Each structure stands twice: as C-alpha cells, then as structure tokens.
Rosetta silent file (secondary structure, phi, psi, omega in degrees, C-alpha in Angstrom):
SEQUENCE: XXXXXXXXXXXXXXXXXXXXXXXXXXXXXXXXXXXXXXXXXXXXXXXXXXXXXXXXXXXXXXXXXXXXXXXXXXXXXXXXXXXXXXXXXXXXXXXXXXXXXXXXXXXXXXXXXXXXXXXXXXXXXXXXXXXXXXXXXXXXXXXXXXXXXXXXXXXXXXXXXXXXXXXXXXXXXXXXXXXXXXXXXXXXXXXXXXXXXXXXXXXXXXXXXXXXXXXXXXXXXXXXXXXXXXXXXXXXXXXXXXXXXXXXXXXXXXXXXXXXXXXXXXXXXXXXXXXXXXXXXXXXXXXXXXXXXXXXXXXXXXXXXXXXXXXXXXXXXXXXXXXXXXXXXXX
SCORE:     score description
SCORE:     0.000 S_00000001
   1 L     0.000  141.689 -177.563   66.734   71.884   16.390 S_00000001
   2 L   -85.625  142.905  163.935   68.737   74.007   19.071 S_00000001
   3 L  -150.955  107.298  178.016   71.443   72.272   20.682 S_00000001
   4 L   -55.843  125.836  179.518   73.647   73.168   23.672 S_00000001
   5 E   -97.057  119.931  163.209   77.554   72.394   24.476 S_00000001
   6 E  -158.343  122.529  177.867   78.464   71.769   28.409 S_00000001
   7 L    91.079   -5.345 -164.869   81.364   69.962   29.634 S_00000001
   8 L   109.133  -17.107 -155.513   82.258   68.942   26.420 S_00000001
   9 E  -144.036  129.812 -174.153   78.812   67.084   25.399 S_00000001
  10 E  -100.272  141.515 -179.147   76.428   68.247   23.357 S_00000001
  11 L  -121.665  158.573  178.622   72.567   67.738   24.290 S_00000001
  12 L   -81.183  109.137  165.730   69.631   68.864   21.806 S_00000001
  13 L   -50.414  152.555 -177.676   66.610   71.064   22.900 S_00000001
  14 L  -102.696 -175.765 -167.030   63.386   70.543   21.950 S_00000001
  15 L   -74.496  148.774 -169.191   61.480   73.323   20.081 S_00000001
  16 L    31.709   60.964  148.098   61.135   76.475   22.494 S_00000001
  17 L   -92.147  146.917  160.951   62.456   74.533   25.639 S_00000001
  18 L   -87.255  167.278 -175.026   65.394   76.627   27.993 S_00000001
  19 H   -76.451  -18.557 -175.949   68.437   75.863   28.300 S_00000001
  20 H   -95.899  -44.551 -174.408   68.057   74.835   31.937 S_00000001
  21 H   -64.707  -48.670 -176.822   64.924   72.648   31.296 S_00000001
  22 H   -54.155  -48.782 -168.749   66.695   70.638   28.211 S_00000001
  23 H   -87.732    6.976  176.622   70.006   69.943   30.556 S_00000001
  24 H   -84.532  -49.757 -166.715   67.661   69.204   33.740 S_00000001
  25 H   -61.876  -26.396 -173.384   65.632   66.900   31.356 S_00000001
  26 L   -88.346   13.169 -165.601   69.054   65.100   30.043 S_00000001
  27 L    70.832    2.568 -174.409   70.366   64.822   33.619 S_00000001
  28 L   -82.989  130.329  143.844   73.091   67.867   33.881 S_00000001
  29 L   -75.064  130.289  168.899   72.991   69.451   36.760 S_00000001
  30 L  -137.001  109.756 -164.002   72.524   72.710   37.082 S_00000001
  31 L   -45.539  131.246  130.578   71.699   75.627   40.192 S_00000001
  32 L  -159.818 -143.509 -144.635   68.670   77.204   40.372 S_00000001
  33 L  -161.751 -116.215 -171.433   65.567   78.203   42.255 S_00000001
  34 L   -40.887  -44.254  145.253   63.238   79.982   41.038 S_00000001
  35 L   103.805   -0.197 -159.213   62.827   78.848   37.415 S_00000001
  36 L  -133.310   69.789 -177.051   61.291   82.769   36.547 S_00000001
  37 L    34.084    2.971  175.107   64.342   84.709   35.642 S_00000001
  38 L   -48.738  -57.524 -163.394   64.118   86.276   39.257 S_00000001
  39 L  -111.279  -17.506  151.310   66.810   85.039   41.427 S_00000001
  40 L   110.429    7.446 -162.997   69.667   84.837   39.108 S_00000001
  41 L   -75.102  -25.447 -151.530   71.230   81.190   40.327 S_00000001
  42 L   -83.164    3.762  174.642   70.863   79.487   37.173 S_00000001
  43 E   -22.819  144.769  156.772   73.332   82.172   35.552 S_00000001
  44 E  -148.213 -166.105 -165.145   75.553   80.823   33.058 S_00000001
  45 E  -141.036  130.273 -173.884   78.032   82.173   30.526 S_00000001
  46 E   -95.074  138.990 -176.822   78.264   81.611   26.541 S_00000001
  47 E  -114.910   -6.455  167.421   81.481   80.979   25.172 S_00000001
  48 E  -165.892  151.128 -171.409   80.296   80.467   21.398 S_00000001
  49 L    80.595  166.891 -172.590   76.763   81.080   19.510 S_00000001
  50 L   -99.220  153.976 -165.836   74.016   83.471   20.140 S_00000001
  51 L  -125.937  125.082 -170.413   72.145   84.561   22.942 S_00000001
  52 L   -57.603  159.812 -143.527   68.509   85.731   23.013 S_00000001
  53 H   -92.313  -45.937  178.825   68.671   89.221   24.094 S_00000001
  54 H   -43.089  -11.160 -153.243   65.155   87.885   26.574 S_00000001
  55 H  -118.491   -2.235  164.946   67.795   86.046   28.284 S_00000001
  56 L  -131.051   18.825  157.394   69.866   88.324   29.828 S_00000001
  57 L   -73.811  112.027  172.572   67.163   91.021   31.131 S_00000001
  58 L   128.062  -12.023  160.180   67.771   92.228   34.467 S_00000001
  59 L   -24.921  122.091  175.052   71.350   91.797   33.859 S_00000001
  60 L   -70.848 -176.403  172.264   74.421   93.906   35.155 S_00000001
  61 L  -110.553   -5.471  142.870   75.956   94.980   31.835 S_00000001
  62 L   -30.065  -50.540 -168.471   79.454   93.694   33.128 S_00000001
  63 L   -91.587    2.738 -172.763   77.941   90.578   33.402 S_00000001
  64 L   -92.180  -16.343 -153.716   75.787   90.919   29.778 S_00000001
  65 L  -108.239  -20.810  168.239   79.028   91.832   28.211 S_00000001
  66 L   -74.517  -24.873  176.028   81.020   88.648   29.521 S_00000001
  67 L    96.341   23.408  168.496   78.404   86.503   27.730 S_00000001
  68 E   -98.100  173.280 -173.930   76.271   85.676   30.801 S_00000001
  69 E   179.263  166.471 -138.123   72.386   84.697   31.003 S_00000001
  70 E   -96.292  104.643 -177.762   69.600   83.483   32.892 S_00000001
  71 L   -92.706   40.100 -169.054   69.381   79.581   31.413 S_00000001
  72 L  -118.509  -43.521  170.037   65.576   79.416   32.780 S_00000001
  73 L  -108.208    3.385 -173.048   64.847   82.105   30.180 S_00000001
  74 L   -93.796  121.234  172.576   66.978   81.280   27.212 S_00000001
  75 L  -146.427  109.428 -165.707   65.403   79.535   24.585 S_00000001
  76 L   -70.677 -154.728 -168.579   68.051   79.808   21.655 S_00000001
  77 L  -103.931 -174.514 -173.463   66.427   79.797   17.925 S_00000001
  78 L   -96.209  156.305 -169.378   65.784   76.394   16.116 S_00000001
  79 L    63.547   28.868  167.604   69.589   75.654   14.478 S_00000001
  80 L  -103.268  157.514  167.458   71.798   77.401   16.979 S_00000001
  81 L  -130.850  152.866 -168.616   74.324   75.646   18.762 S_00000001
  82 L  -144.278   97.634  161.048   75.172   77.343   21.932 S_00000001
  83 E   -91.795  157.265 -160.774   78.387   76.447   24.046 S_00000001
  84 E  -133.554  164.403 -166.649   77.622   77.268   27.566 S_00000001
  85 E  -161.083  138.973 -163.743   80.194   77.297   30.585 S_00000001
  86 L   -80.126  175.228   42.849   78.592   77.256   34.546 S_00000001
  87 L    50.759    5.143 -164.962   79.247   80.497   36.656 S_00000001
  88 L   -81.832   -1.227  151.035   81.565   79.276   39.075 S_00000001
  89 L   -67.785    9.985 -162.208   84.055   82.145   38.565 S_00000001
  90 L  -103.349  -31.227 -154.107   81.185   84.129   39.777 S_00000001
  91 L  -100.278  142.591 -178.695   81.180   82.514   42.603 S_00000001
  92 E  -103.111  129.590  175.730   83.091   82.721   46.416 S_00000001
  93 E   -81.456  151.017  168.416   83.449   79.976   49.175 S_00000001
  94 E  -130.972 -175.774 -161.284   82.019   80.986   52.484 S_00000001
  95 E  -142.272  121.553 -172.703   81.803   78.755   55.590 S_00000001
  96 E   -74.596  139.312 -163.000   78.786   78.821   58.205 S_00000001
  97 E  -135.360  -19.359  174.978   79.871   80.181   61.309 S_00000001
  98 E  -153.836  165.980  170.504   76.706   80.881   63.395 S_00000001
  99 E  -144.746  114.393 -165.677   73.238   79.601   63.731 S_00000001
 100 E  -122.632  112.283 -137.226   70.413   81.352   65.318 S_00000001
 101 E  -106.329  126.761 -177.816   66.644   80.472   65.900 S_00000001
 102 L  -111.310  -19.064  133.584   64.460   83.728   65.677 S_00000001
 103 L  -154.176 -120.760 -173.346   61.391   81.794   66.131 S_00000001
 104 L   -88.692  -13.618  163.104   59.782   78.605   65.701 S_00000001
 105 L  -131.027   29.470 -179.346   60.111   78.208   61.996 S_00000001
 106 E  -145.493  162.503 -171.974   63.074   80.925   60.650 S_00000001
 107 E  -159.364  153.146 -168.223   66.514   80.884   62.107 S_00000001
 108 E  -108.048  146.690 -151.240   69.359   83.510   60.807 S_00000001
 109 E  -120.031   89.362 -171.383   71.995   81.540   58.944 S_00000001
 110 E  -142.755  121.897  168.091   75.525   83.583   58.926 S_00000001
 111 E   -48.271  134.859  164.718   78.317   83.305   56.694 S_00000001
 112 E  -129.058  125.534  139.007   81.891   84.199   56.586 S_00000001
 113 E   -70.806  127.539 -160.668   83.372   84.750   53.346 S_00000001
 114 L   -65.391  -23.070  162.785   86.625   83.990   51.973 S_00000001
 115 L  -133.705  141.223 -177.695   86.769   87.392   49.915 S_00000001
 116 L   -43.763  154.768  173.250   84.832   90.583   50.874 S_00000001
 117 L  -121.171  134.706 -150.491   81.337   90.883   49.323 S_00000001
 118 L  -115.160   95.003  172.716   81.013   94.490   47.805 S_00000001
 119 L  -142.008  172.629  150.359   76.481   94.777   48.537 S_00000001
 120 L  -134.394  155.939 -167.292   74.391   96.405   50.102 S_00000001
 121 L   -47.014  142.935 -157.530   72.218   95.545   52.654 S_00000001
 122 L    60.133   19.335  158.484   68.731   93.998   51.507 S_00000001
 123 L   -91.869  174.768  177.076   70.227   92.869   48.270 S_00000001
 124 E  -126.829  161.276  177.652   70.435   89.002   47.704 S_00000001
 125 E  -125.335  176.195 -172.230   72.717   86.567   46.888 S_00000001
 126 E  -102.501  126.289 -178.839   72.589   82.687   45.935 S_00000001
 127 L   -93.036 -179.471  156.672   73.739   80.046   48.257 S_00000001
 128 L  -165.398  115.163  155.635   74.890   77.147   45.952 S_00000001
 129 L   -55.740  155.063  154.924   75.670   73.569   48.177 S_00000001
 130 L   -26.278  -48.637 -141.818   78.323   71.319   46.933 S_00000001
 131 L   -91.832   -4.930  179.128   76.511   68.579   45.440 S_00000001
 132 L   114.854    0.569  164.543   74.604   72.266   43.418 S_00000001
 133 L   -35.310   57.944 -152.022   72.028   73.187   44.764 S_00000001
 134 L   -74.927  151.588 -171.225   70.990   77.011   44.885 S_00000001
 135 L  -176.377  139.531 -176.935   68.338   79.087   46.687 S_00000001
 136 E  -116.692  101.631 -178.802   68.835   82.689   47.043 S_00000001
 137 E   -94.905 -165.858 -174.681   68.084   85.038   50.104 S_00000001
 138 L  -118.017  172.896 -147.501   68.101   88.144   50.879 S_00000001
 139 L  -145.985  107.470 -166.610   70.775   90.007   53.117 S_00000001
 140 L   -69.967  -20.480 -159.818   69.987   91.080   56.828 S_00000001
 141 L   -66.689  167.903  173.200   73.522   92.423   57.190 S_00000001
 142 L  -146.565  131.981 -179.529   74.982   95.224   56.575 S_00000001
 143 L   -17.477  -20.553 -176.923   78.804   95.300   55.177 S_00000001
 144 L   -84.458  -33.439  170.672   80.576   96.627   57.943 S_00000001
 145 L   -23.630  -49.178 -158.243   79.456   93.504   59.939 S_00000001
 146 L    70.727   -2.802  178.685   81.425   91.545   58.066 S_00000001
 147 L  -126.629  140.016 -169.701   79.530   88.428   58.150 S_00000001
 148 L   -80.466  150.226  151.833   76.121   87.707   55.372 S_00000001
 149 L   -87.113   80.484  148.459   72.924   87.322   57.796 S_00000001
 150 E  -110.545 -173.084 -162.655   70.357   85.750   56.196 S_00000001
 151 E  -105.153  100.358 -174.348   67.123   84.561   56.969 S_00000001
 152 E  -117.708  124.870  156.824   65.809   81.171   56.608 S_00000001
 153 E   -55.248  125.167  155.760   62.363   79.559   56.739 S_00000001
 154 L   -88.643  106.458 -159.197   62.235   76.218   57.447 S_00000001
 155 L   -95.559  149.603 -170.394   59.491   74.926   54.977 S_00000001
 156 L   -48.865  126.918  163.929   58.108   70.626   55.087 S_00000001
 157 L   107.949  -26.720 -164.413   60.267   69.343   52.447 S_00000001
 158 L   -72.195  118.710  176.964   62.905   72.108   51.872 S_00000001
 159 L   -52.099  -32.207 -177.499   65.684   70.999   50.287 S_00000001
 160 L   -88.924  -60.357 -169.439   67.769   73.548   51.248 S_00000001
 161 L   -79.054  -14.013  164.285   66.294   75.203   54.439 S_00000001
 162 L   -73.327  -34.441  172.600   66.230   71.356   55.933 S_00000001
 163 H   -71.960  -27.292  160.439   69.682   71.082   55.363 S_00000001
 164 H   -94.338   12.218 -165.609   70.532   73.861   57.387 S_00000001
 165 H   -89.919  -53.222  173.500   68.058   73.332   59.619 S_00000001
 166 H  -168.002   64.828  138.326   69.824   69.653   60.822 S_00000001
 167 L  -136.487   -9.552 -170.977   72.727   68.756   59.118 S_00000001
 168 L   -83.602  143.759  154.371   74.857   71.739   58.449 S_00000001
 169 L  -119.638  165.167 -143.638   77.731   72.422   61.082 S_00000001
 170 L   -77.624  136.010  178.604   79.427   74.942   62.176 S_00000001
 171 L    94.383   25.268 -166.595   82.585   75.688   59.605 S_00000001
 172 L   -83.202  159.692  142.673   80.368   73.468   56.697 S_00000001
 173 E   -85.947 -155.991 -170.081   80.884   75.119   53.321 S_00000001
 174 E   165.932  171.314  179.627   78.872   76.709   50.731 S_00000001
 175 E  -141.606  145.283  179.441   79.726   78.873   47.895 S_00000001
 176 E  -107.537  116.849  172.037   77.875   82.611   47.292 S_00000001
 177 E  -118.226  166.941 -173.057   77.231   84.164   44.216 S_00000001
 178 E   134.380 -145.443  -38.867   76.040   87.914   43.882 S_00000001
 179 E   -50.203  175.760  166.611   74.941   90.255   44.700 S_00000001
 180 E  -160.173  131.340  167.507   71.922   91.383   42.993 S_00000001
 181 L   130.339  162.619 -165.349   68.284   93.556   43.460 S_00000001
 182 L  -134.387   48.787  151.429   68.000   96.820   43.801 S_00000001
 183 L   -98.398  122.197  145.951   65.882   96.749   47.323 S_00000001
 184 L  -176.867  167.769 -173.795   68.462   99.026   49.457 S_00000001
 185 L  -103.384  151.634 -165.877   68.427  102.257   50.756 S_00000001
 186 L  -131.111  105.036 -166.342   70.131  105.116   49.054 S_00000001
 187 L   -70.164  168.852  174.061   71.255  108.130   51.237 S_00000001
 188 L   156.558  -31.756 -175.796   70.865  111.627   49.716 S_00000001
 189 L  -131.888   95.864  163.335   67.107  112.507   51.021 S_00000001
 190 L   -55.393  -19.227 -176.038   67.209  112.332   54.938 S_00000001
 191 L  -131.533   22.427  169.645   64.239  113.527   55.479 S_00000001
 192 L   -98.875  158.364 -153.894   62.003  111.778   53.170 S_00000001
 193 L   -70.524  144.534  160.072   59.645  109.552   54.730 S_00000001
 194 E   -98.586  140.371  152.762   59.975  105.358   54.128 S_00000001
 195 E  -132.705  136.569 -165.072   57.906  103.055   54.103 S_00000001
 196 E  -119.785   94.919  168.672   58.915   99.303   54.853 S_00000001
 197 E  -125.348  145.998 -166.273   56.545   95.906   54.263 S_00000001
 198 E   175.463  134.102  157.539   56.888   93.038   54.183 S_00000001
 199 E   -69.384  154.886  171.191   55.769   89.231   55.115 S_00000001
 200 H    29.276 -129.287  167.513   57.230   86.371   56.637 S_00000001
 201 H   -78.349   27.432 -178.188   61.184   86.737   55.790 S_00000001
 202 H   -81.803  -10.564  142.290   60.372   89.637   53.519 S_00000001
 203 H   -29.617  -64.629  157.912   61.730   90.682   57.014 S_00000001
 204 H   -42.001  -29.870  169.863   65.256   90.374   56.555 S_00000001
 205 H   -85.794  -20.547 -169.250   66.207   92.786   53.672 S_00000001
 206 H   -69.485  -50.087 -172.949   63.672   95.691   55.402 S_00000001
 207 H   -28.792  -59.773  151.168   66.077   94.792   58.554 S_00000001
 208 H   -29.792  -70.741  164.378   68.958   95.437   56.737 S_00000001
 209 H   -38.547  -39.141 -144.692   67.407   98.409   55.010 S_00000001
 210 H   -93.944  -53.588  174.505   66.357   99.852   58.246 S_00000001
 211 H   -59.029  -51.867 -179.747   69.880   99.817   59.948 S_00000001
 212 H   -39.207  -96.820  174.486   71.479  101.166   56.828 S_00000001
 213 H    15.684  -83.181 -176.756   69.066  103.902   57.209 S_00000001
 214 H   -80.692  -14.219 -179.207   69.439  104.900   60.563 S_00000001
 215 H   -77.605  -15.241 -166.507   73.118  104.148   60.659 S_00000001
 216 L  -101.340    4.852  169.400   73.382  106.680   57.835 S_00000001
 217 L    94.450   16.312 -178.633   71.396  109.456   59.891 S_00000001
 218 L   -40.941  152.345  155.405   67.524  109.140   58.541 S_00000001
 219 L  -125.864  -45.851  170.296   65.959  111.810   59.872 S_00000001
 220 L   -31.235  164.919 -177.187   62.498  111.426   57.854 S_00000001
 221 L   -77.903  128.048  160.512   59.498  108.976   59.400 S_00000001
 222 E  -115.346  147.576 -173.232   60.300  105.477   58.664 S_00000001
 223 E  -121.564  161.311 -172.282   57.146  103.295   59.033 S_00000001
 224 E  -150.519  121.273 -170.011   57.883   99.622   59.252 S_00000001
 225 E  -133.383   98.923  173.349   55.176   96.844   58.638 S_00000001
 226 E   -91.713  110.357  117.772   55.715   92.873   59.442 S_00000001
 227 E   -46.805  104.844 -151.183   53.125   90.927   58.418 S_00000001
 228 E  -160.541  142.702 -156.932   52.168   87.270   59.508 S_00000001
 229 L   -70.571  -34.430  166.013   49.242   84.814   59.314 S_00000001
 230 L  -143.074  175.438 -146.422   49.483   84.763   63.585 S_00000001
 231 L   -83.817   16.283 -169.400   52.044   86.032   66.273 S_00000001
 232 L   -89.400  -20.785 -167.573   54.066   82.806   65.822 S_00000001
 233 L   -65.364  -23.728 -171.991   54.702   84.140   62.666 S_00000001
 234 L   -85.174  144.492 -175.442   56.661   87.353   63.670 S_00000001
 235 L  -142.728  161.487  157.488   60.113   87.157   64.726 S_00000001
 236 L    80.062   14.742  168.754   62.763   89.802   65.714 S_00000001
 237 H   -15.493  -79.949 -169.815   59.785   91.808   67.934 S_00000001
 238 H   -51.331  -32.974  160.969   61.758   92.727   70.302 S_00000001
 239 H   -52.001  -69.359 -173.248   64.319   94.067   68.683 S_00000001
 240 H   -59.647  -35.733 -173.311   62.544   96.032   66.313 S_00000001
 241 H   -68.134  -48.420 -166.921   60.548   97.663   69.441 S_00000001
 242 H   -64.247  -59.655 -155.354   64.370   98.518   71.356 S_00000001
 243 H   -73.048  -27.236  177.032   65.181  100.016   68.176 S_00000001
 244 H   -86.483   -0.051 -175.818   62.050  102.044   67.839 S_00000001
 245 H   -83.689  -26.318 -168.073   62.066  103.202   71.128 S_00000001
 246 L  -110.824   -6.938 -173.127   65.514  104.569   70.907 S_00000001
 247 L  -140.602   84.040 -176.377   64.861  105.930   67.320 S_00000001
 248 L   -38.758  -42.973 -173.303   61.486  108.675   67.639 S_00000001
 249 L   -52.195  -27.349 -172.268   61.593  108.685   63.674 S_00000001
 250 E   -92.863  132.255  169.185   60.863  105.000   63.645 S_00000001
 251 E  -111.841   69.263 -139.197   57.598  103.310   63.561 S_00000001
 252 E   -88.245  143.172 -179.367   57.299   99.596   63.936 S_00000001
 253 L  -172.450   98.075 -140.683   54.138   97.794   63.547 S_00000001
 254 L   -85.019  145.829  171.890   54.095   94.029   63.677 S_00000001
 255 E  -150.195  145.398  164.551   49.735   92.677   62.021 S_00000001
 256 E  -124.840  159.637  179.883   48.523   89.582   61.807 S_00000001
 257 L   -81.663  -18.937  176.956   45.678   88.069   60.011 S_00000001
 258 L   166.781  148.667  169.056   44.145   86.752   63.657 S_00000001
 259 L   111.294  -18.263 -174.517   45.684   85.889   67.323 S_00000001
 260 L   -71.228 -179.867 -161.796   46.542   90.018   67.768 S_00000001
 261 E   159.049  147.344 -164.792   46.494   91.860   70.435 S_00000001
 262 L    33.275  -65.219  176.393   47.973   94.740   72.435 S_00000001
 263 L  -108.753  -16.423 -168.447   51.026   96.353   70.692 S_00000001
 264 E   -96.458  115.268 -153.873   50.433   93.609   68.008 S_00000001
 265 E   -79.387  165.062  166.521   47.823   94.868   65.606 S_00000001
 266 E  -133.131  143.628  170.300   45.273   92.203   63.610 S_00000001
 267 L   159.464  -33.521 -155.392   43.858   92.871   60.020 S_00000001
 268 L   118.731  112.543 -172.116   44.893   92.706   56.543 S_00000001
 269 H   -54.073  -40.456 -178.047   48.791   93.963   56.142 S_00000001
 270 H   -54.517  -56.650 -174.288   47.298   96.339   52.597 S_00000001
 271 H   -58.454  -36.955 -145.709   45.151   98.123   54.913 S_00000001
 272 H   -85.388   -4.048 -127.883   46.840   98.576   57.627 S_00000001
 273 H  -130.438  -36.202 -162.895   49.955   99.898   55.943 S_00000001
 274 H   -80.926   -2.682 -152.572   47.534  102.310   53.093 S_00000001
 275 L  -112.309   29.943  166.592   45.745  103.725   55.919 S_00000001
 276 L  -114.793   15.807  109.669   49.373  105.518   57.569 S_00000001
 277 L   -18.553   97.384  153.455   49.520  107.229   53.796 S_00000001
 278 L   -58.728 -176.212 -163.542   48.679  110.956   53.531 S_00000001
 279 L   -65.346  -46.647 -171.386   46.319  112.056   50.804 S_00000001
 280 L  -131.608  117.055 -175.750   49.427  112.619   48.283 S_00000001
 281 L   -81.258   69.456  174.966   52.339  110.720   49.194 S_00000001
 282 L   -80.960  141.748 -162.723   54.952  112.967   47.739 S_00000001
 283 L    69.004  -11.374  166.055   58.401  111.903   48.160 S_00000001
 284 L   -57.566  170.284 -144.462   57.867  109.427   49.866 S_00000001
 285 E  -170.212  120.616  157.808   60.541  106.158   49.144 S_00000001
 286 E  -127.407  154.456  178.512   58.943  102.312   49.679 S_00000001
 287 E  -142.802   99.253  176.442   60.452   98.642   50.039 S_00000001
 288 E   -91.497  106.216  143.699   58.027   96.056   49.598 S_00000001
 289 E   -81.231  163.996  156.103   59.289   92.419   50.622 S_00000001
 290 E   106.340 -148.321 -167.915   58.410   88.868   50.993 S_00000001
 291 L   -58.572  128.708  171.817   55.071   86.914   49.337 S_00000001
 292 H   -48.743  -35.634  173.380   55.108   87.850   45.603 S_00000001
 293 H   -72.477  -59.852  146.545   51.108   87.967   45.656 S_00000001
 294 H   -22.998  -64.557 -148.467   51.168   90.767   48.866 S_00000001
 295 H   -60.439  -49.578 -171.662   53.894   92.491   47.241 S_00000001
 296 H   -59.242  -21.891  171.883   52.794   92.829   43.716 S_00000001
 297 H   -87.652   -9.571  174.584   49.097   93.894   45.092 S_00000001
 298 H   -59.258  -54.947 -171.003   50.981   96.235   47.220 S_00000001
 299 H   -59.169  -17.017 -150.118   52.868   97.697   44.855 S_00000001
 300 H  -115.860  -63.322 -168.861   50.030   98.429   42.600 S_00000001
 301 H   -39.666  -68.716 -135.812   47.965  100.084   45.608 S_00000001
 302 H   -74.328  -41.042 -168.189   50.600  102.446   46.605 S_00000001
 303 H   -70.908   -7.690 -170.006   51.060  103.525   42.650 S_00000001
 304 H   -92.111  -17.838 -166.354   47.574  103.924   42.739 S_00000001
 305 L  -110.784    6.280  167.749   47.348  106.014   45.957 S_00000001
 306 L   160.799  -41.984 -161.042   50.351  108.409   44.752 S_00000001
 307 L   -59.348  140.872  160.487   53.653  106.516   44.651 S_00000001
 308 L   -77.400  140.172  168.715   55.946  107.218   41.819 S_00000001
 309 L   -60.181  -23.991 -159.819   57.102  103.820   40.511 S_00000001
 310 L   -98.085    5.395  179.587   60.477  104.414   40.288 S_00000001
 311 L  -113.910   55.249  167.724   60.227  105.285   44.337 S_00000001
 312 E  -154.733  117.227  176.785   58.731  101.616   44.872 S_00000001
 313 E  -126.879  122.959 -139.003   61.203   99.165   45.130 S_00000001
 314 E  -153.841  130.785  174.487   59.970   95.689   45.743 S_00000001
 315 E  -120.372  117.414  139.201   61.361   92.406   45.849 S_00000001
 316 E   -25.660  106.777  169.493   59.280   89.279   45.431 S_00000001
 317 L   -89.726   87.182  178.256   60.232   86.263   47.131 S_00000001
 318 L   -77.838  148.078  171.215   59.736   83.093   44.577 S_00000001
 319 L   -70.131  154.081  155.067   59.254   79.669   45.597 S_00000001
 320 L   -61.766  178.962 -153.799   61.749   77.327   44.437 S_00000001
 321 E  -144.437  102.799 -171.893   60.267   75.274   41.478 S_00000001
 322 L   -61.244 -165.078 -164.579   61.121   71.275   41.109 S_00000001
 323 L  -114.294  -16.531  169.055   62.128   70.773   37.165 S_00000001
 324 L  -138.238   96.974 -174.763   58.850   68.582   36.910 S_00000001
 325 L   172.508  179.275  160.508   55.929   69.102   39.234 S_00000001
 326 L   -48.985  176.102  151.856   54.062   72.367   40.812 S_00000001
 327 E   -47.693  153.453  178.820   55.294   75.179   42.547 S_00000001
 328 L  -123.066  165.975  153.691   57.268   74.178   46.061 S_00000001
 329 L   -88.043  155.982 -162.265   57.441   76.393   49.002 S_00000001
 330 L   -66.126  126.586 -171.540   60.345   78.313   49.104 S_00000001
 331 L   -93.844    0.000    0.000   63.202   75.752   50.141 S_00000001
C-alpha cells in the first residue's frame, strides 16, 4: 500500500488511487478543478519519495526539478511513501478591484496583484479562495495593463463563479498561481495569417491574443470566430466590431447555432470558420478556445484540411469535477 505525508499525518492510498483523490477521500483539503491534469491547481511539491514521471507531464522543468506534480495524476507505486508539501510558495495574493458585466451570464473579474505576473496574454492562471478553492481562467489582459482580466461565466451551482457573482467585494482577496498554456501569440511572422475560435469564454484568451497581436504590428489577416448557442450568448460585440473597423487586417465574425441575423451569422461554428480556409493553409498560425468537444473536433479538422500541428494551439476549457459525482459545469 502507497501512503502519503501532509501536514505531518500520514494517510494510506488505496491501490492505483491519486494522491488528490486519497486526501479528498480522508478529508484534506486540497485546490483543484479540473481533476484531468489540465489546469494545474492541484500542483503540489515532494519533499521525500518518488514521483511517477506521468505526474509531472506538461510541467515547466523549473517546476519538475523543484519536485512539483499534478496530485490528480499521481498514483505513486504500491509501498512508496511520498511526503508532499501544498504549492503555496507558488502562489501571490491579489485583491479584486473591478467588476464588470459583459452580458447576461459572464462578467470580467479584474485583479491587482501584489507582485508583477511575468505571462502572456491568453495564458491562464488559478484563482485559489481562502477557505481553497481553485478554478483556473484564462487571461484577457495583456501585461502592460497591469491588472489580470478574466472572464467569468456564471454557471447554476458554481462554486466559484457564484461567489464572485454576489458575495465578493471590491478589495476581497484571492491568491493566483501561474501562469501556464502555451495559447499566446508569438511575434516574428507579421504577415502570416491567424486564425482565432472559440466558444462561450473561449473568448477571453483570443481577446488577449488579438490585442497582443495588433499591439505588436500584425500585418497578416487575422480571422476571429465567437461562437454561441444564441446572440445572448456573445458578449464584447461591440468592441470587437470598433476594433475591426479600425484594423482592415481584422476579421470578426460573431455565429450562433439559431436567433442570427444581420452582421451576426447562424450555423455551425466548424463550418463557418473551415469554409474562410484556402485550399492549402500554409503558414497559417491558429488558437482554438473554449468547449473541449468544439475545440478538439476543431483541431482535428484544421490538421486535416492542412494545418501543421505544431501551428495549432488550442486550449480546452474543463469543467470543474466534484471529488464524487459527474462532471459539473465549469464553476
């Protein structure tokens, strides 16, 4: 039997359980989210015993080389003992400072941090409440700003996104850890063409992305694709139109599954987005956000219609995951 040291007290694992399901099941708290080695909250850091190698993939190697790992995928061997220490030197406080409703169910959420955050825009970081709680977004912002942006749904039930919906006030605290993903844009080819999709708040890192971009001189076509089951669904319209209007290169072009009409297109987001694709997309550079089922058939289309892989960079947005029950909507 495997058995894990935290806080001083050791609890046992059962055979092939993680390390986060054995101390969830024993009552230790511990952040996380996603539960599928994806958003990085449940990070922790070993301070004696070995660590499956599965358990720190996706890893910086600063942070592989420190002894951290994802305790959602770590399932030590039978007979290890593994002391484990939480992540909270990883972590910064920040303090909510503005709250903004973008439509009827997402509102932008923005931070000030107590030490600079070295990211770039559309990577994400991990929110982690007081009492521990973690959920990880993505990052509308862009560094010069000086303040994190992000984007929050408010979904029935969300633990998280209710609490900031109506109880958080202005100057409450929070703690950040990150960043991490490697959706952002990277200047060097100005004039190759982007493409940008994304669902629901799969919105916020292309945002992010988009400004980088053009603050950094794009010259190339950027196409931009928001996707939403109807127009209640779309948020930051208006914007995005001022900015394309003002930017020739840019091409914004909000679809819905039904309710469209006039600049707002209706139809299946896959289509509408394969059928602005020449015959051989060479060079071309994509950032797929938002629902993991969209992205991942996205992602697959595009390699299939030309795309190099390593020029498709796609972030999934997982639901959180209670420690005994289904899938949740992302909280």
């Amino acid at each position: 039997m495997a058995k894990v040291r935290h806080e001083s007290e050791w609890y046992p694992l059962e055979p092939g359980e993680t390390v986060l399901d054995g101390l969830l099941r024993q009552g230790v708290r511990v952040p996380h989210a996603c539960r599928a080695g994806a958003c990085q909250s449940c990070l922790m850091r070993a301070t004696s015993g070995a660590v499956p190698e599965a358990a720190q993939v996706g890893l910086k190697d600063t942070l592989r080389a420190r002894g951290y790992f994802l305790a959602c995928t770590c399932r030590p061997q039978e007979g290890t003992a593994l002391e484990v220490a939480g992540a909270s030197e990883l972590r910064v406080p920040a303090r909510v400072v503005d709250l903004e409703s973008l439509s009827a169910d997402v509102f932008a959420v923005r931070l000030e941090v107590e030490t600079p955050l070295d990211y770039r825009a559309g990577q994400y970081v991990t929110v982690v409440r007081a009492d521990g709680l973690a959920r990880s977004y993505s990052l509308a912002s862009l560094p010069r700003e000086g303040r994190l942006e992000l984007h929050v749904r408010l979904v029935p039930g969300g633990a998280m996104s209710g609490w900031f919906a109506r109880e958080v006030r202005h100057g409450d605290q929070v703690h950040v850890q990150g960043p991490a993903g490697d959706c952002f844009y990277v200047p060097g080819q100005p004039e190759a063409p982007l493409l940008l999709a994304g669902t629901g708040t799969g919105l916020a890192p292309l945002y992010g992305i988009l400004r980088d971009a053009l603050e950094a001189g794009h010259t190339g076509p950027i196409h931009l694709f928001h996707g939403a089951k109807d127009p209640g669904g779309l948020y930051l319209v208006d914007a995005l139109r001022a900015m394309a209007a003002s930017h020739p290169n840019l091409h914004y072009r909000p679809v819905v599954l039904a309710g469209g009409g006039g600049e707002v297109e209706e139809g299946a987001l896959e289509a509408k987005v394969l059928t602005c694709l020449p015959k051989r997309p060479v060079g071309w550079r994509a950032f797929l956000c938002g629902n993991p089922e969209a992205v991942l058939s996205l992602r697959k289309k595009l390699f299939l219609a030309g795309f190099s892989l390593k020029d498709i960079h796609a972030d999934a947005f997982l639901p959180s995951v209670p420690r005994a029950g289904p899938v949740a909507g992302a909280a």
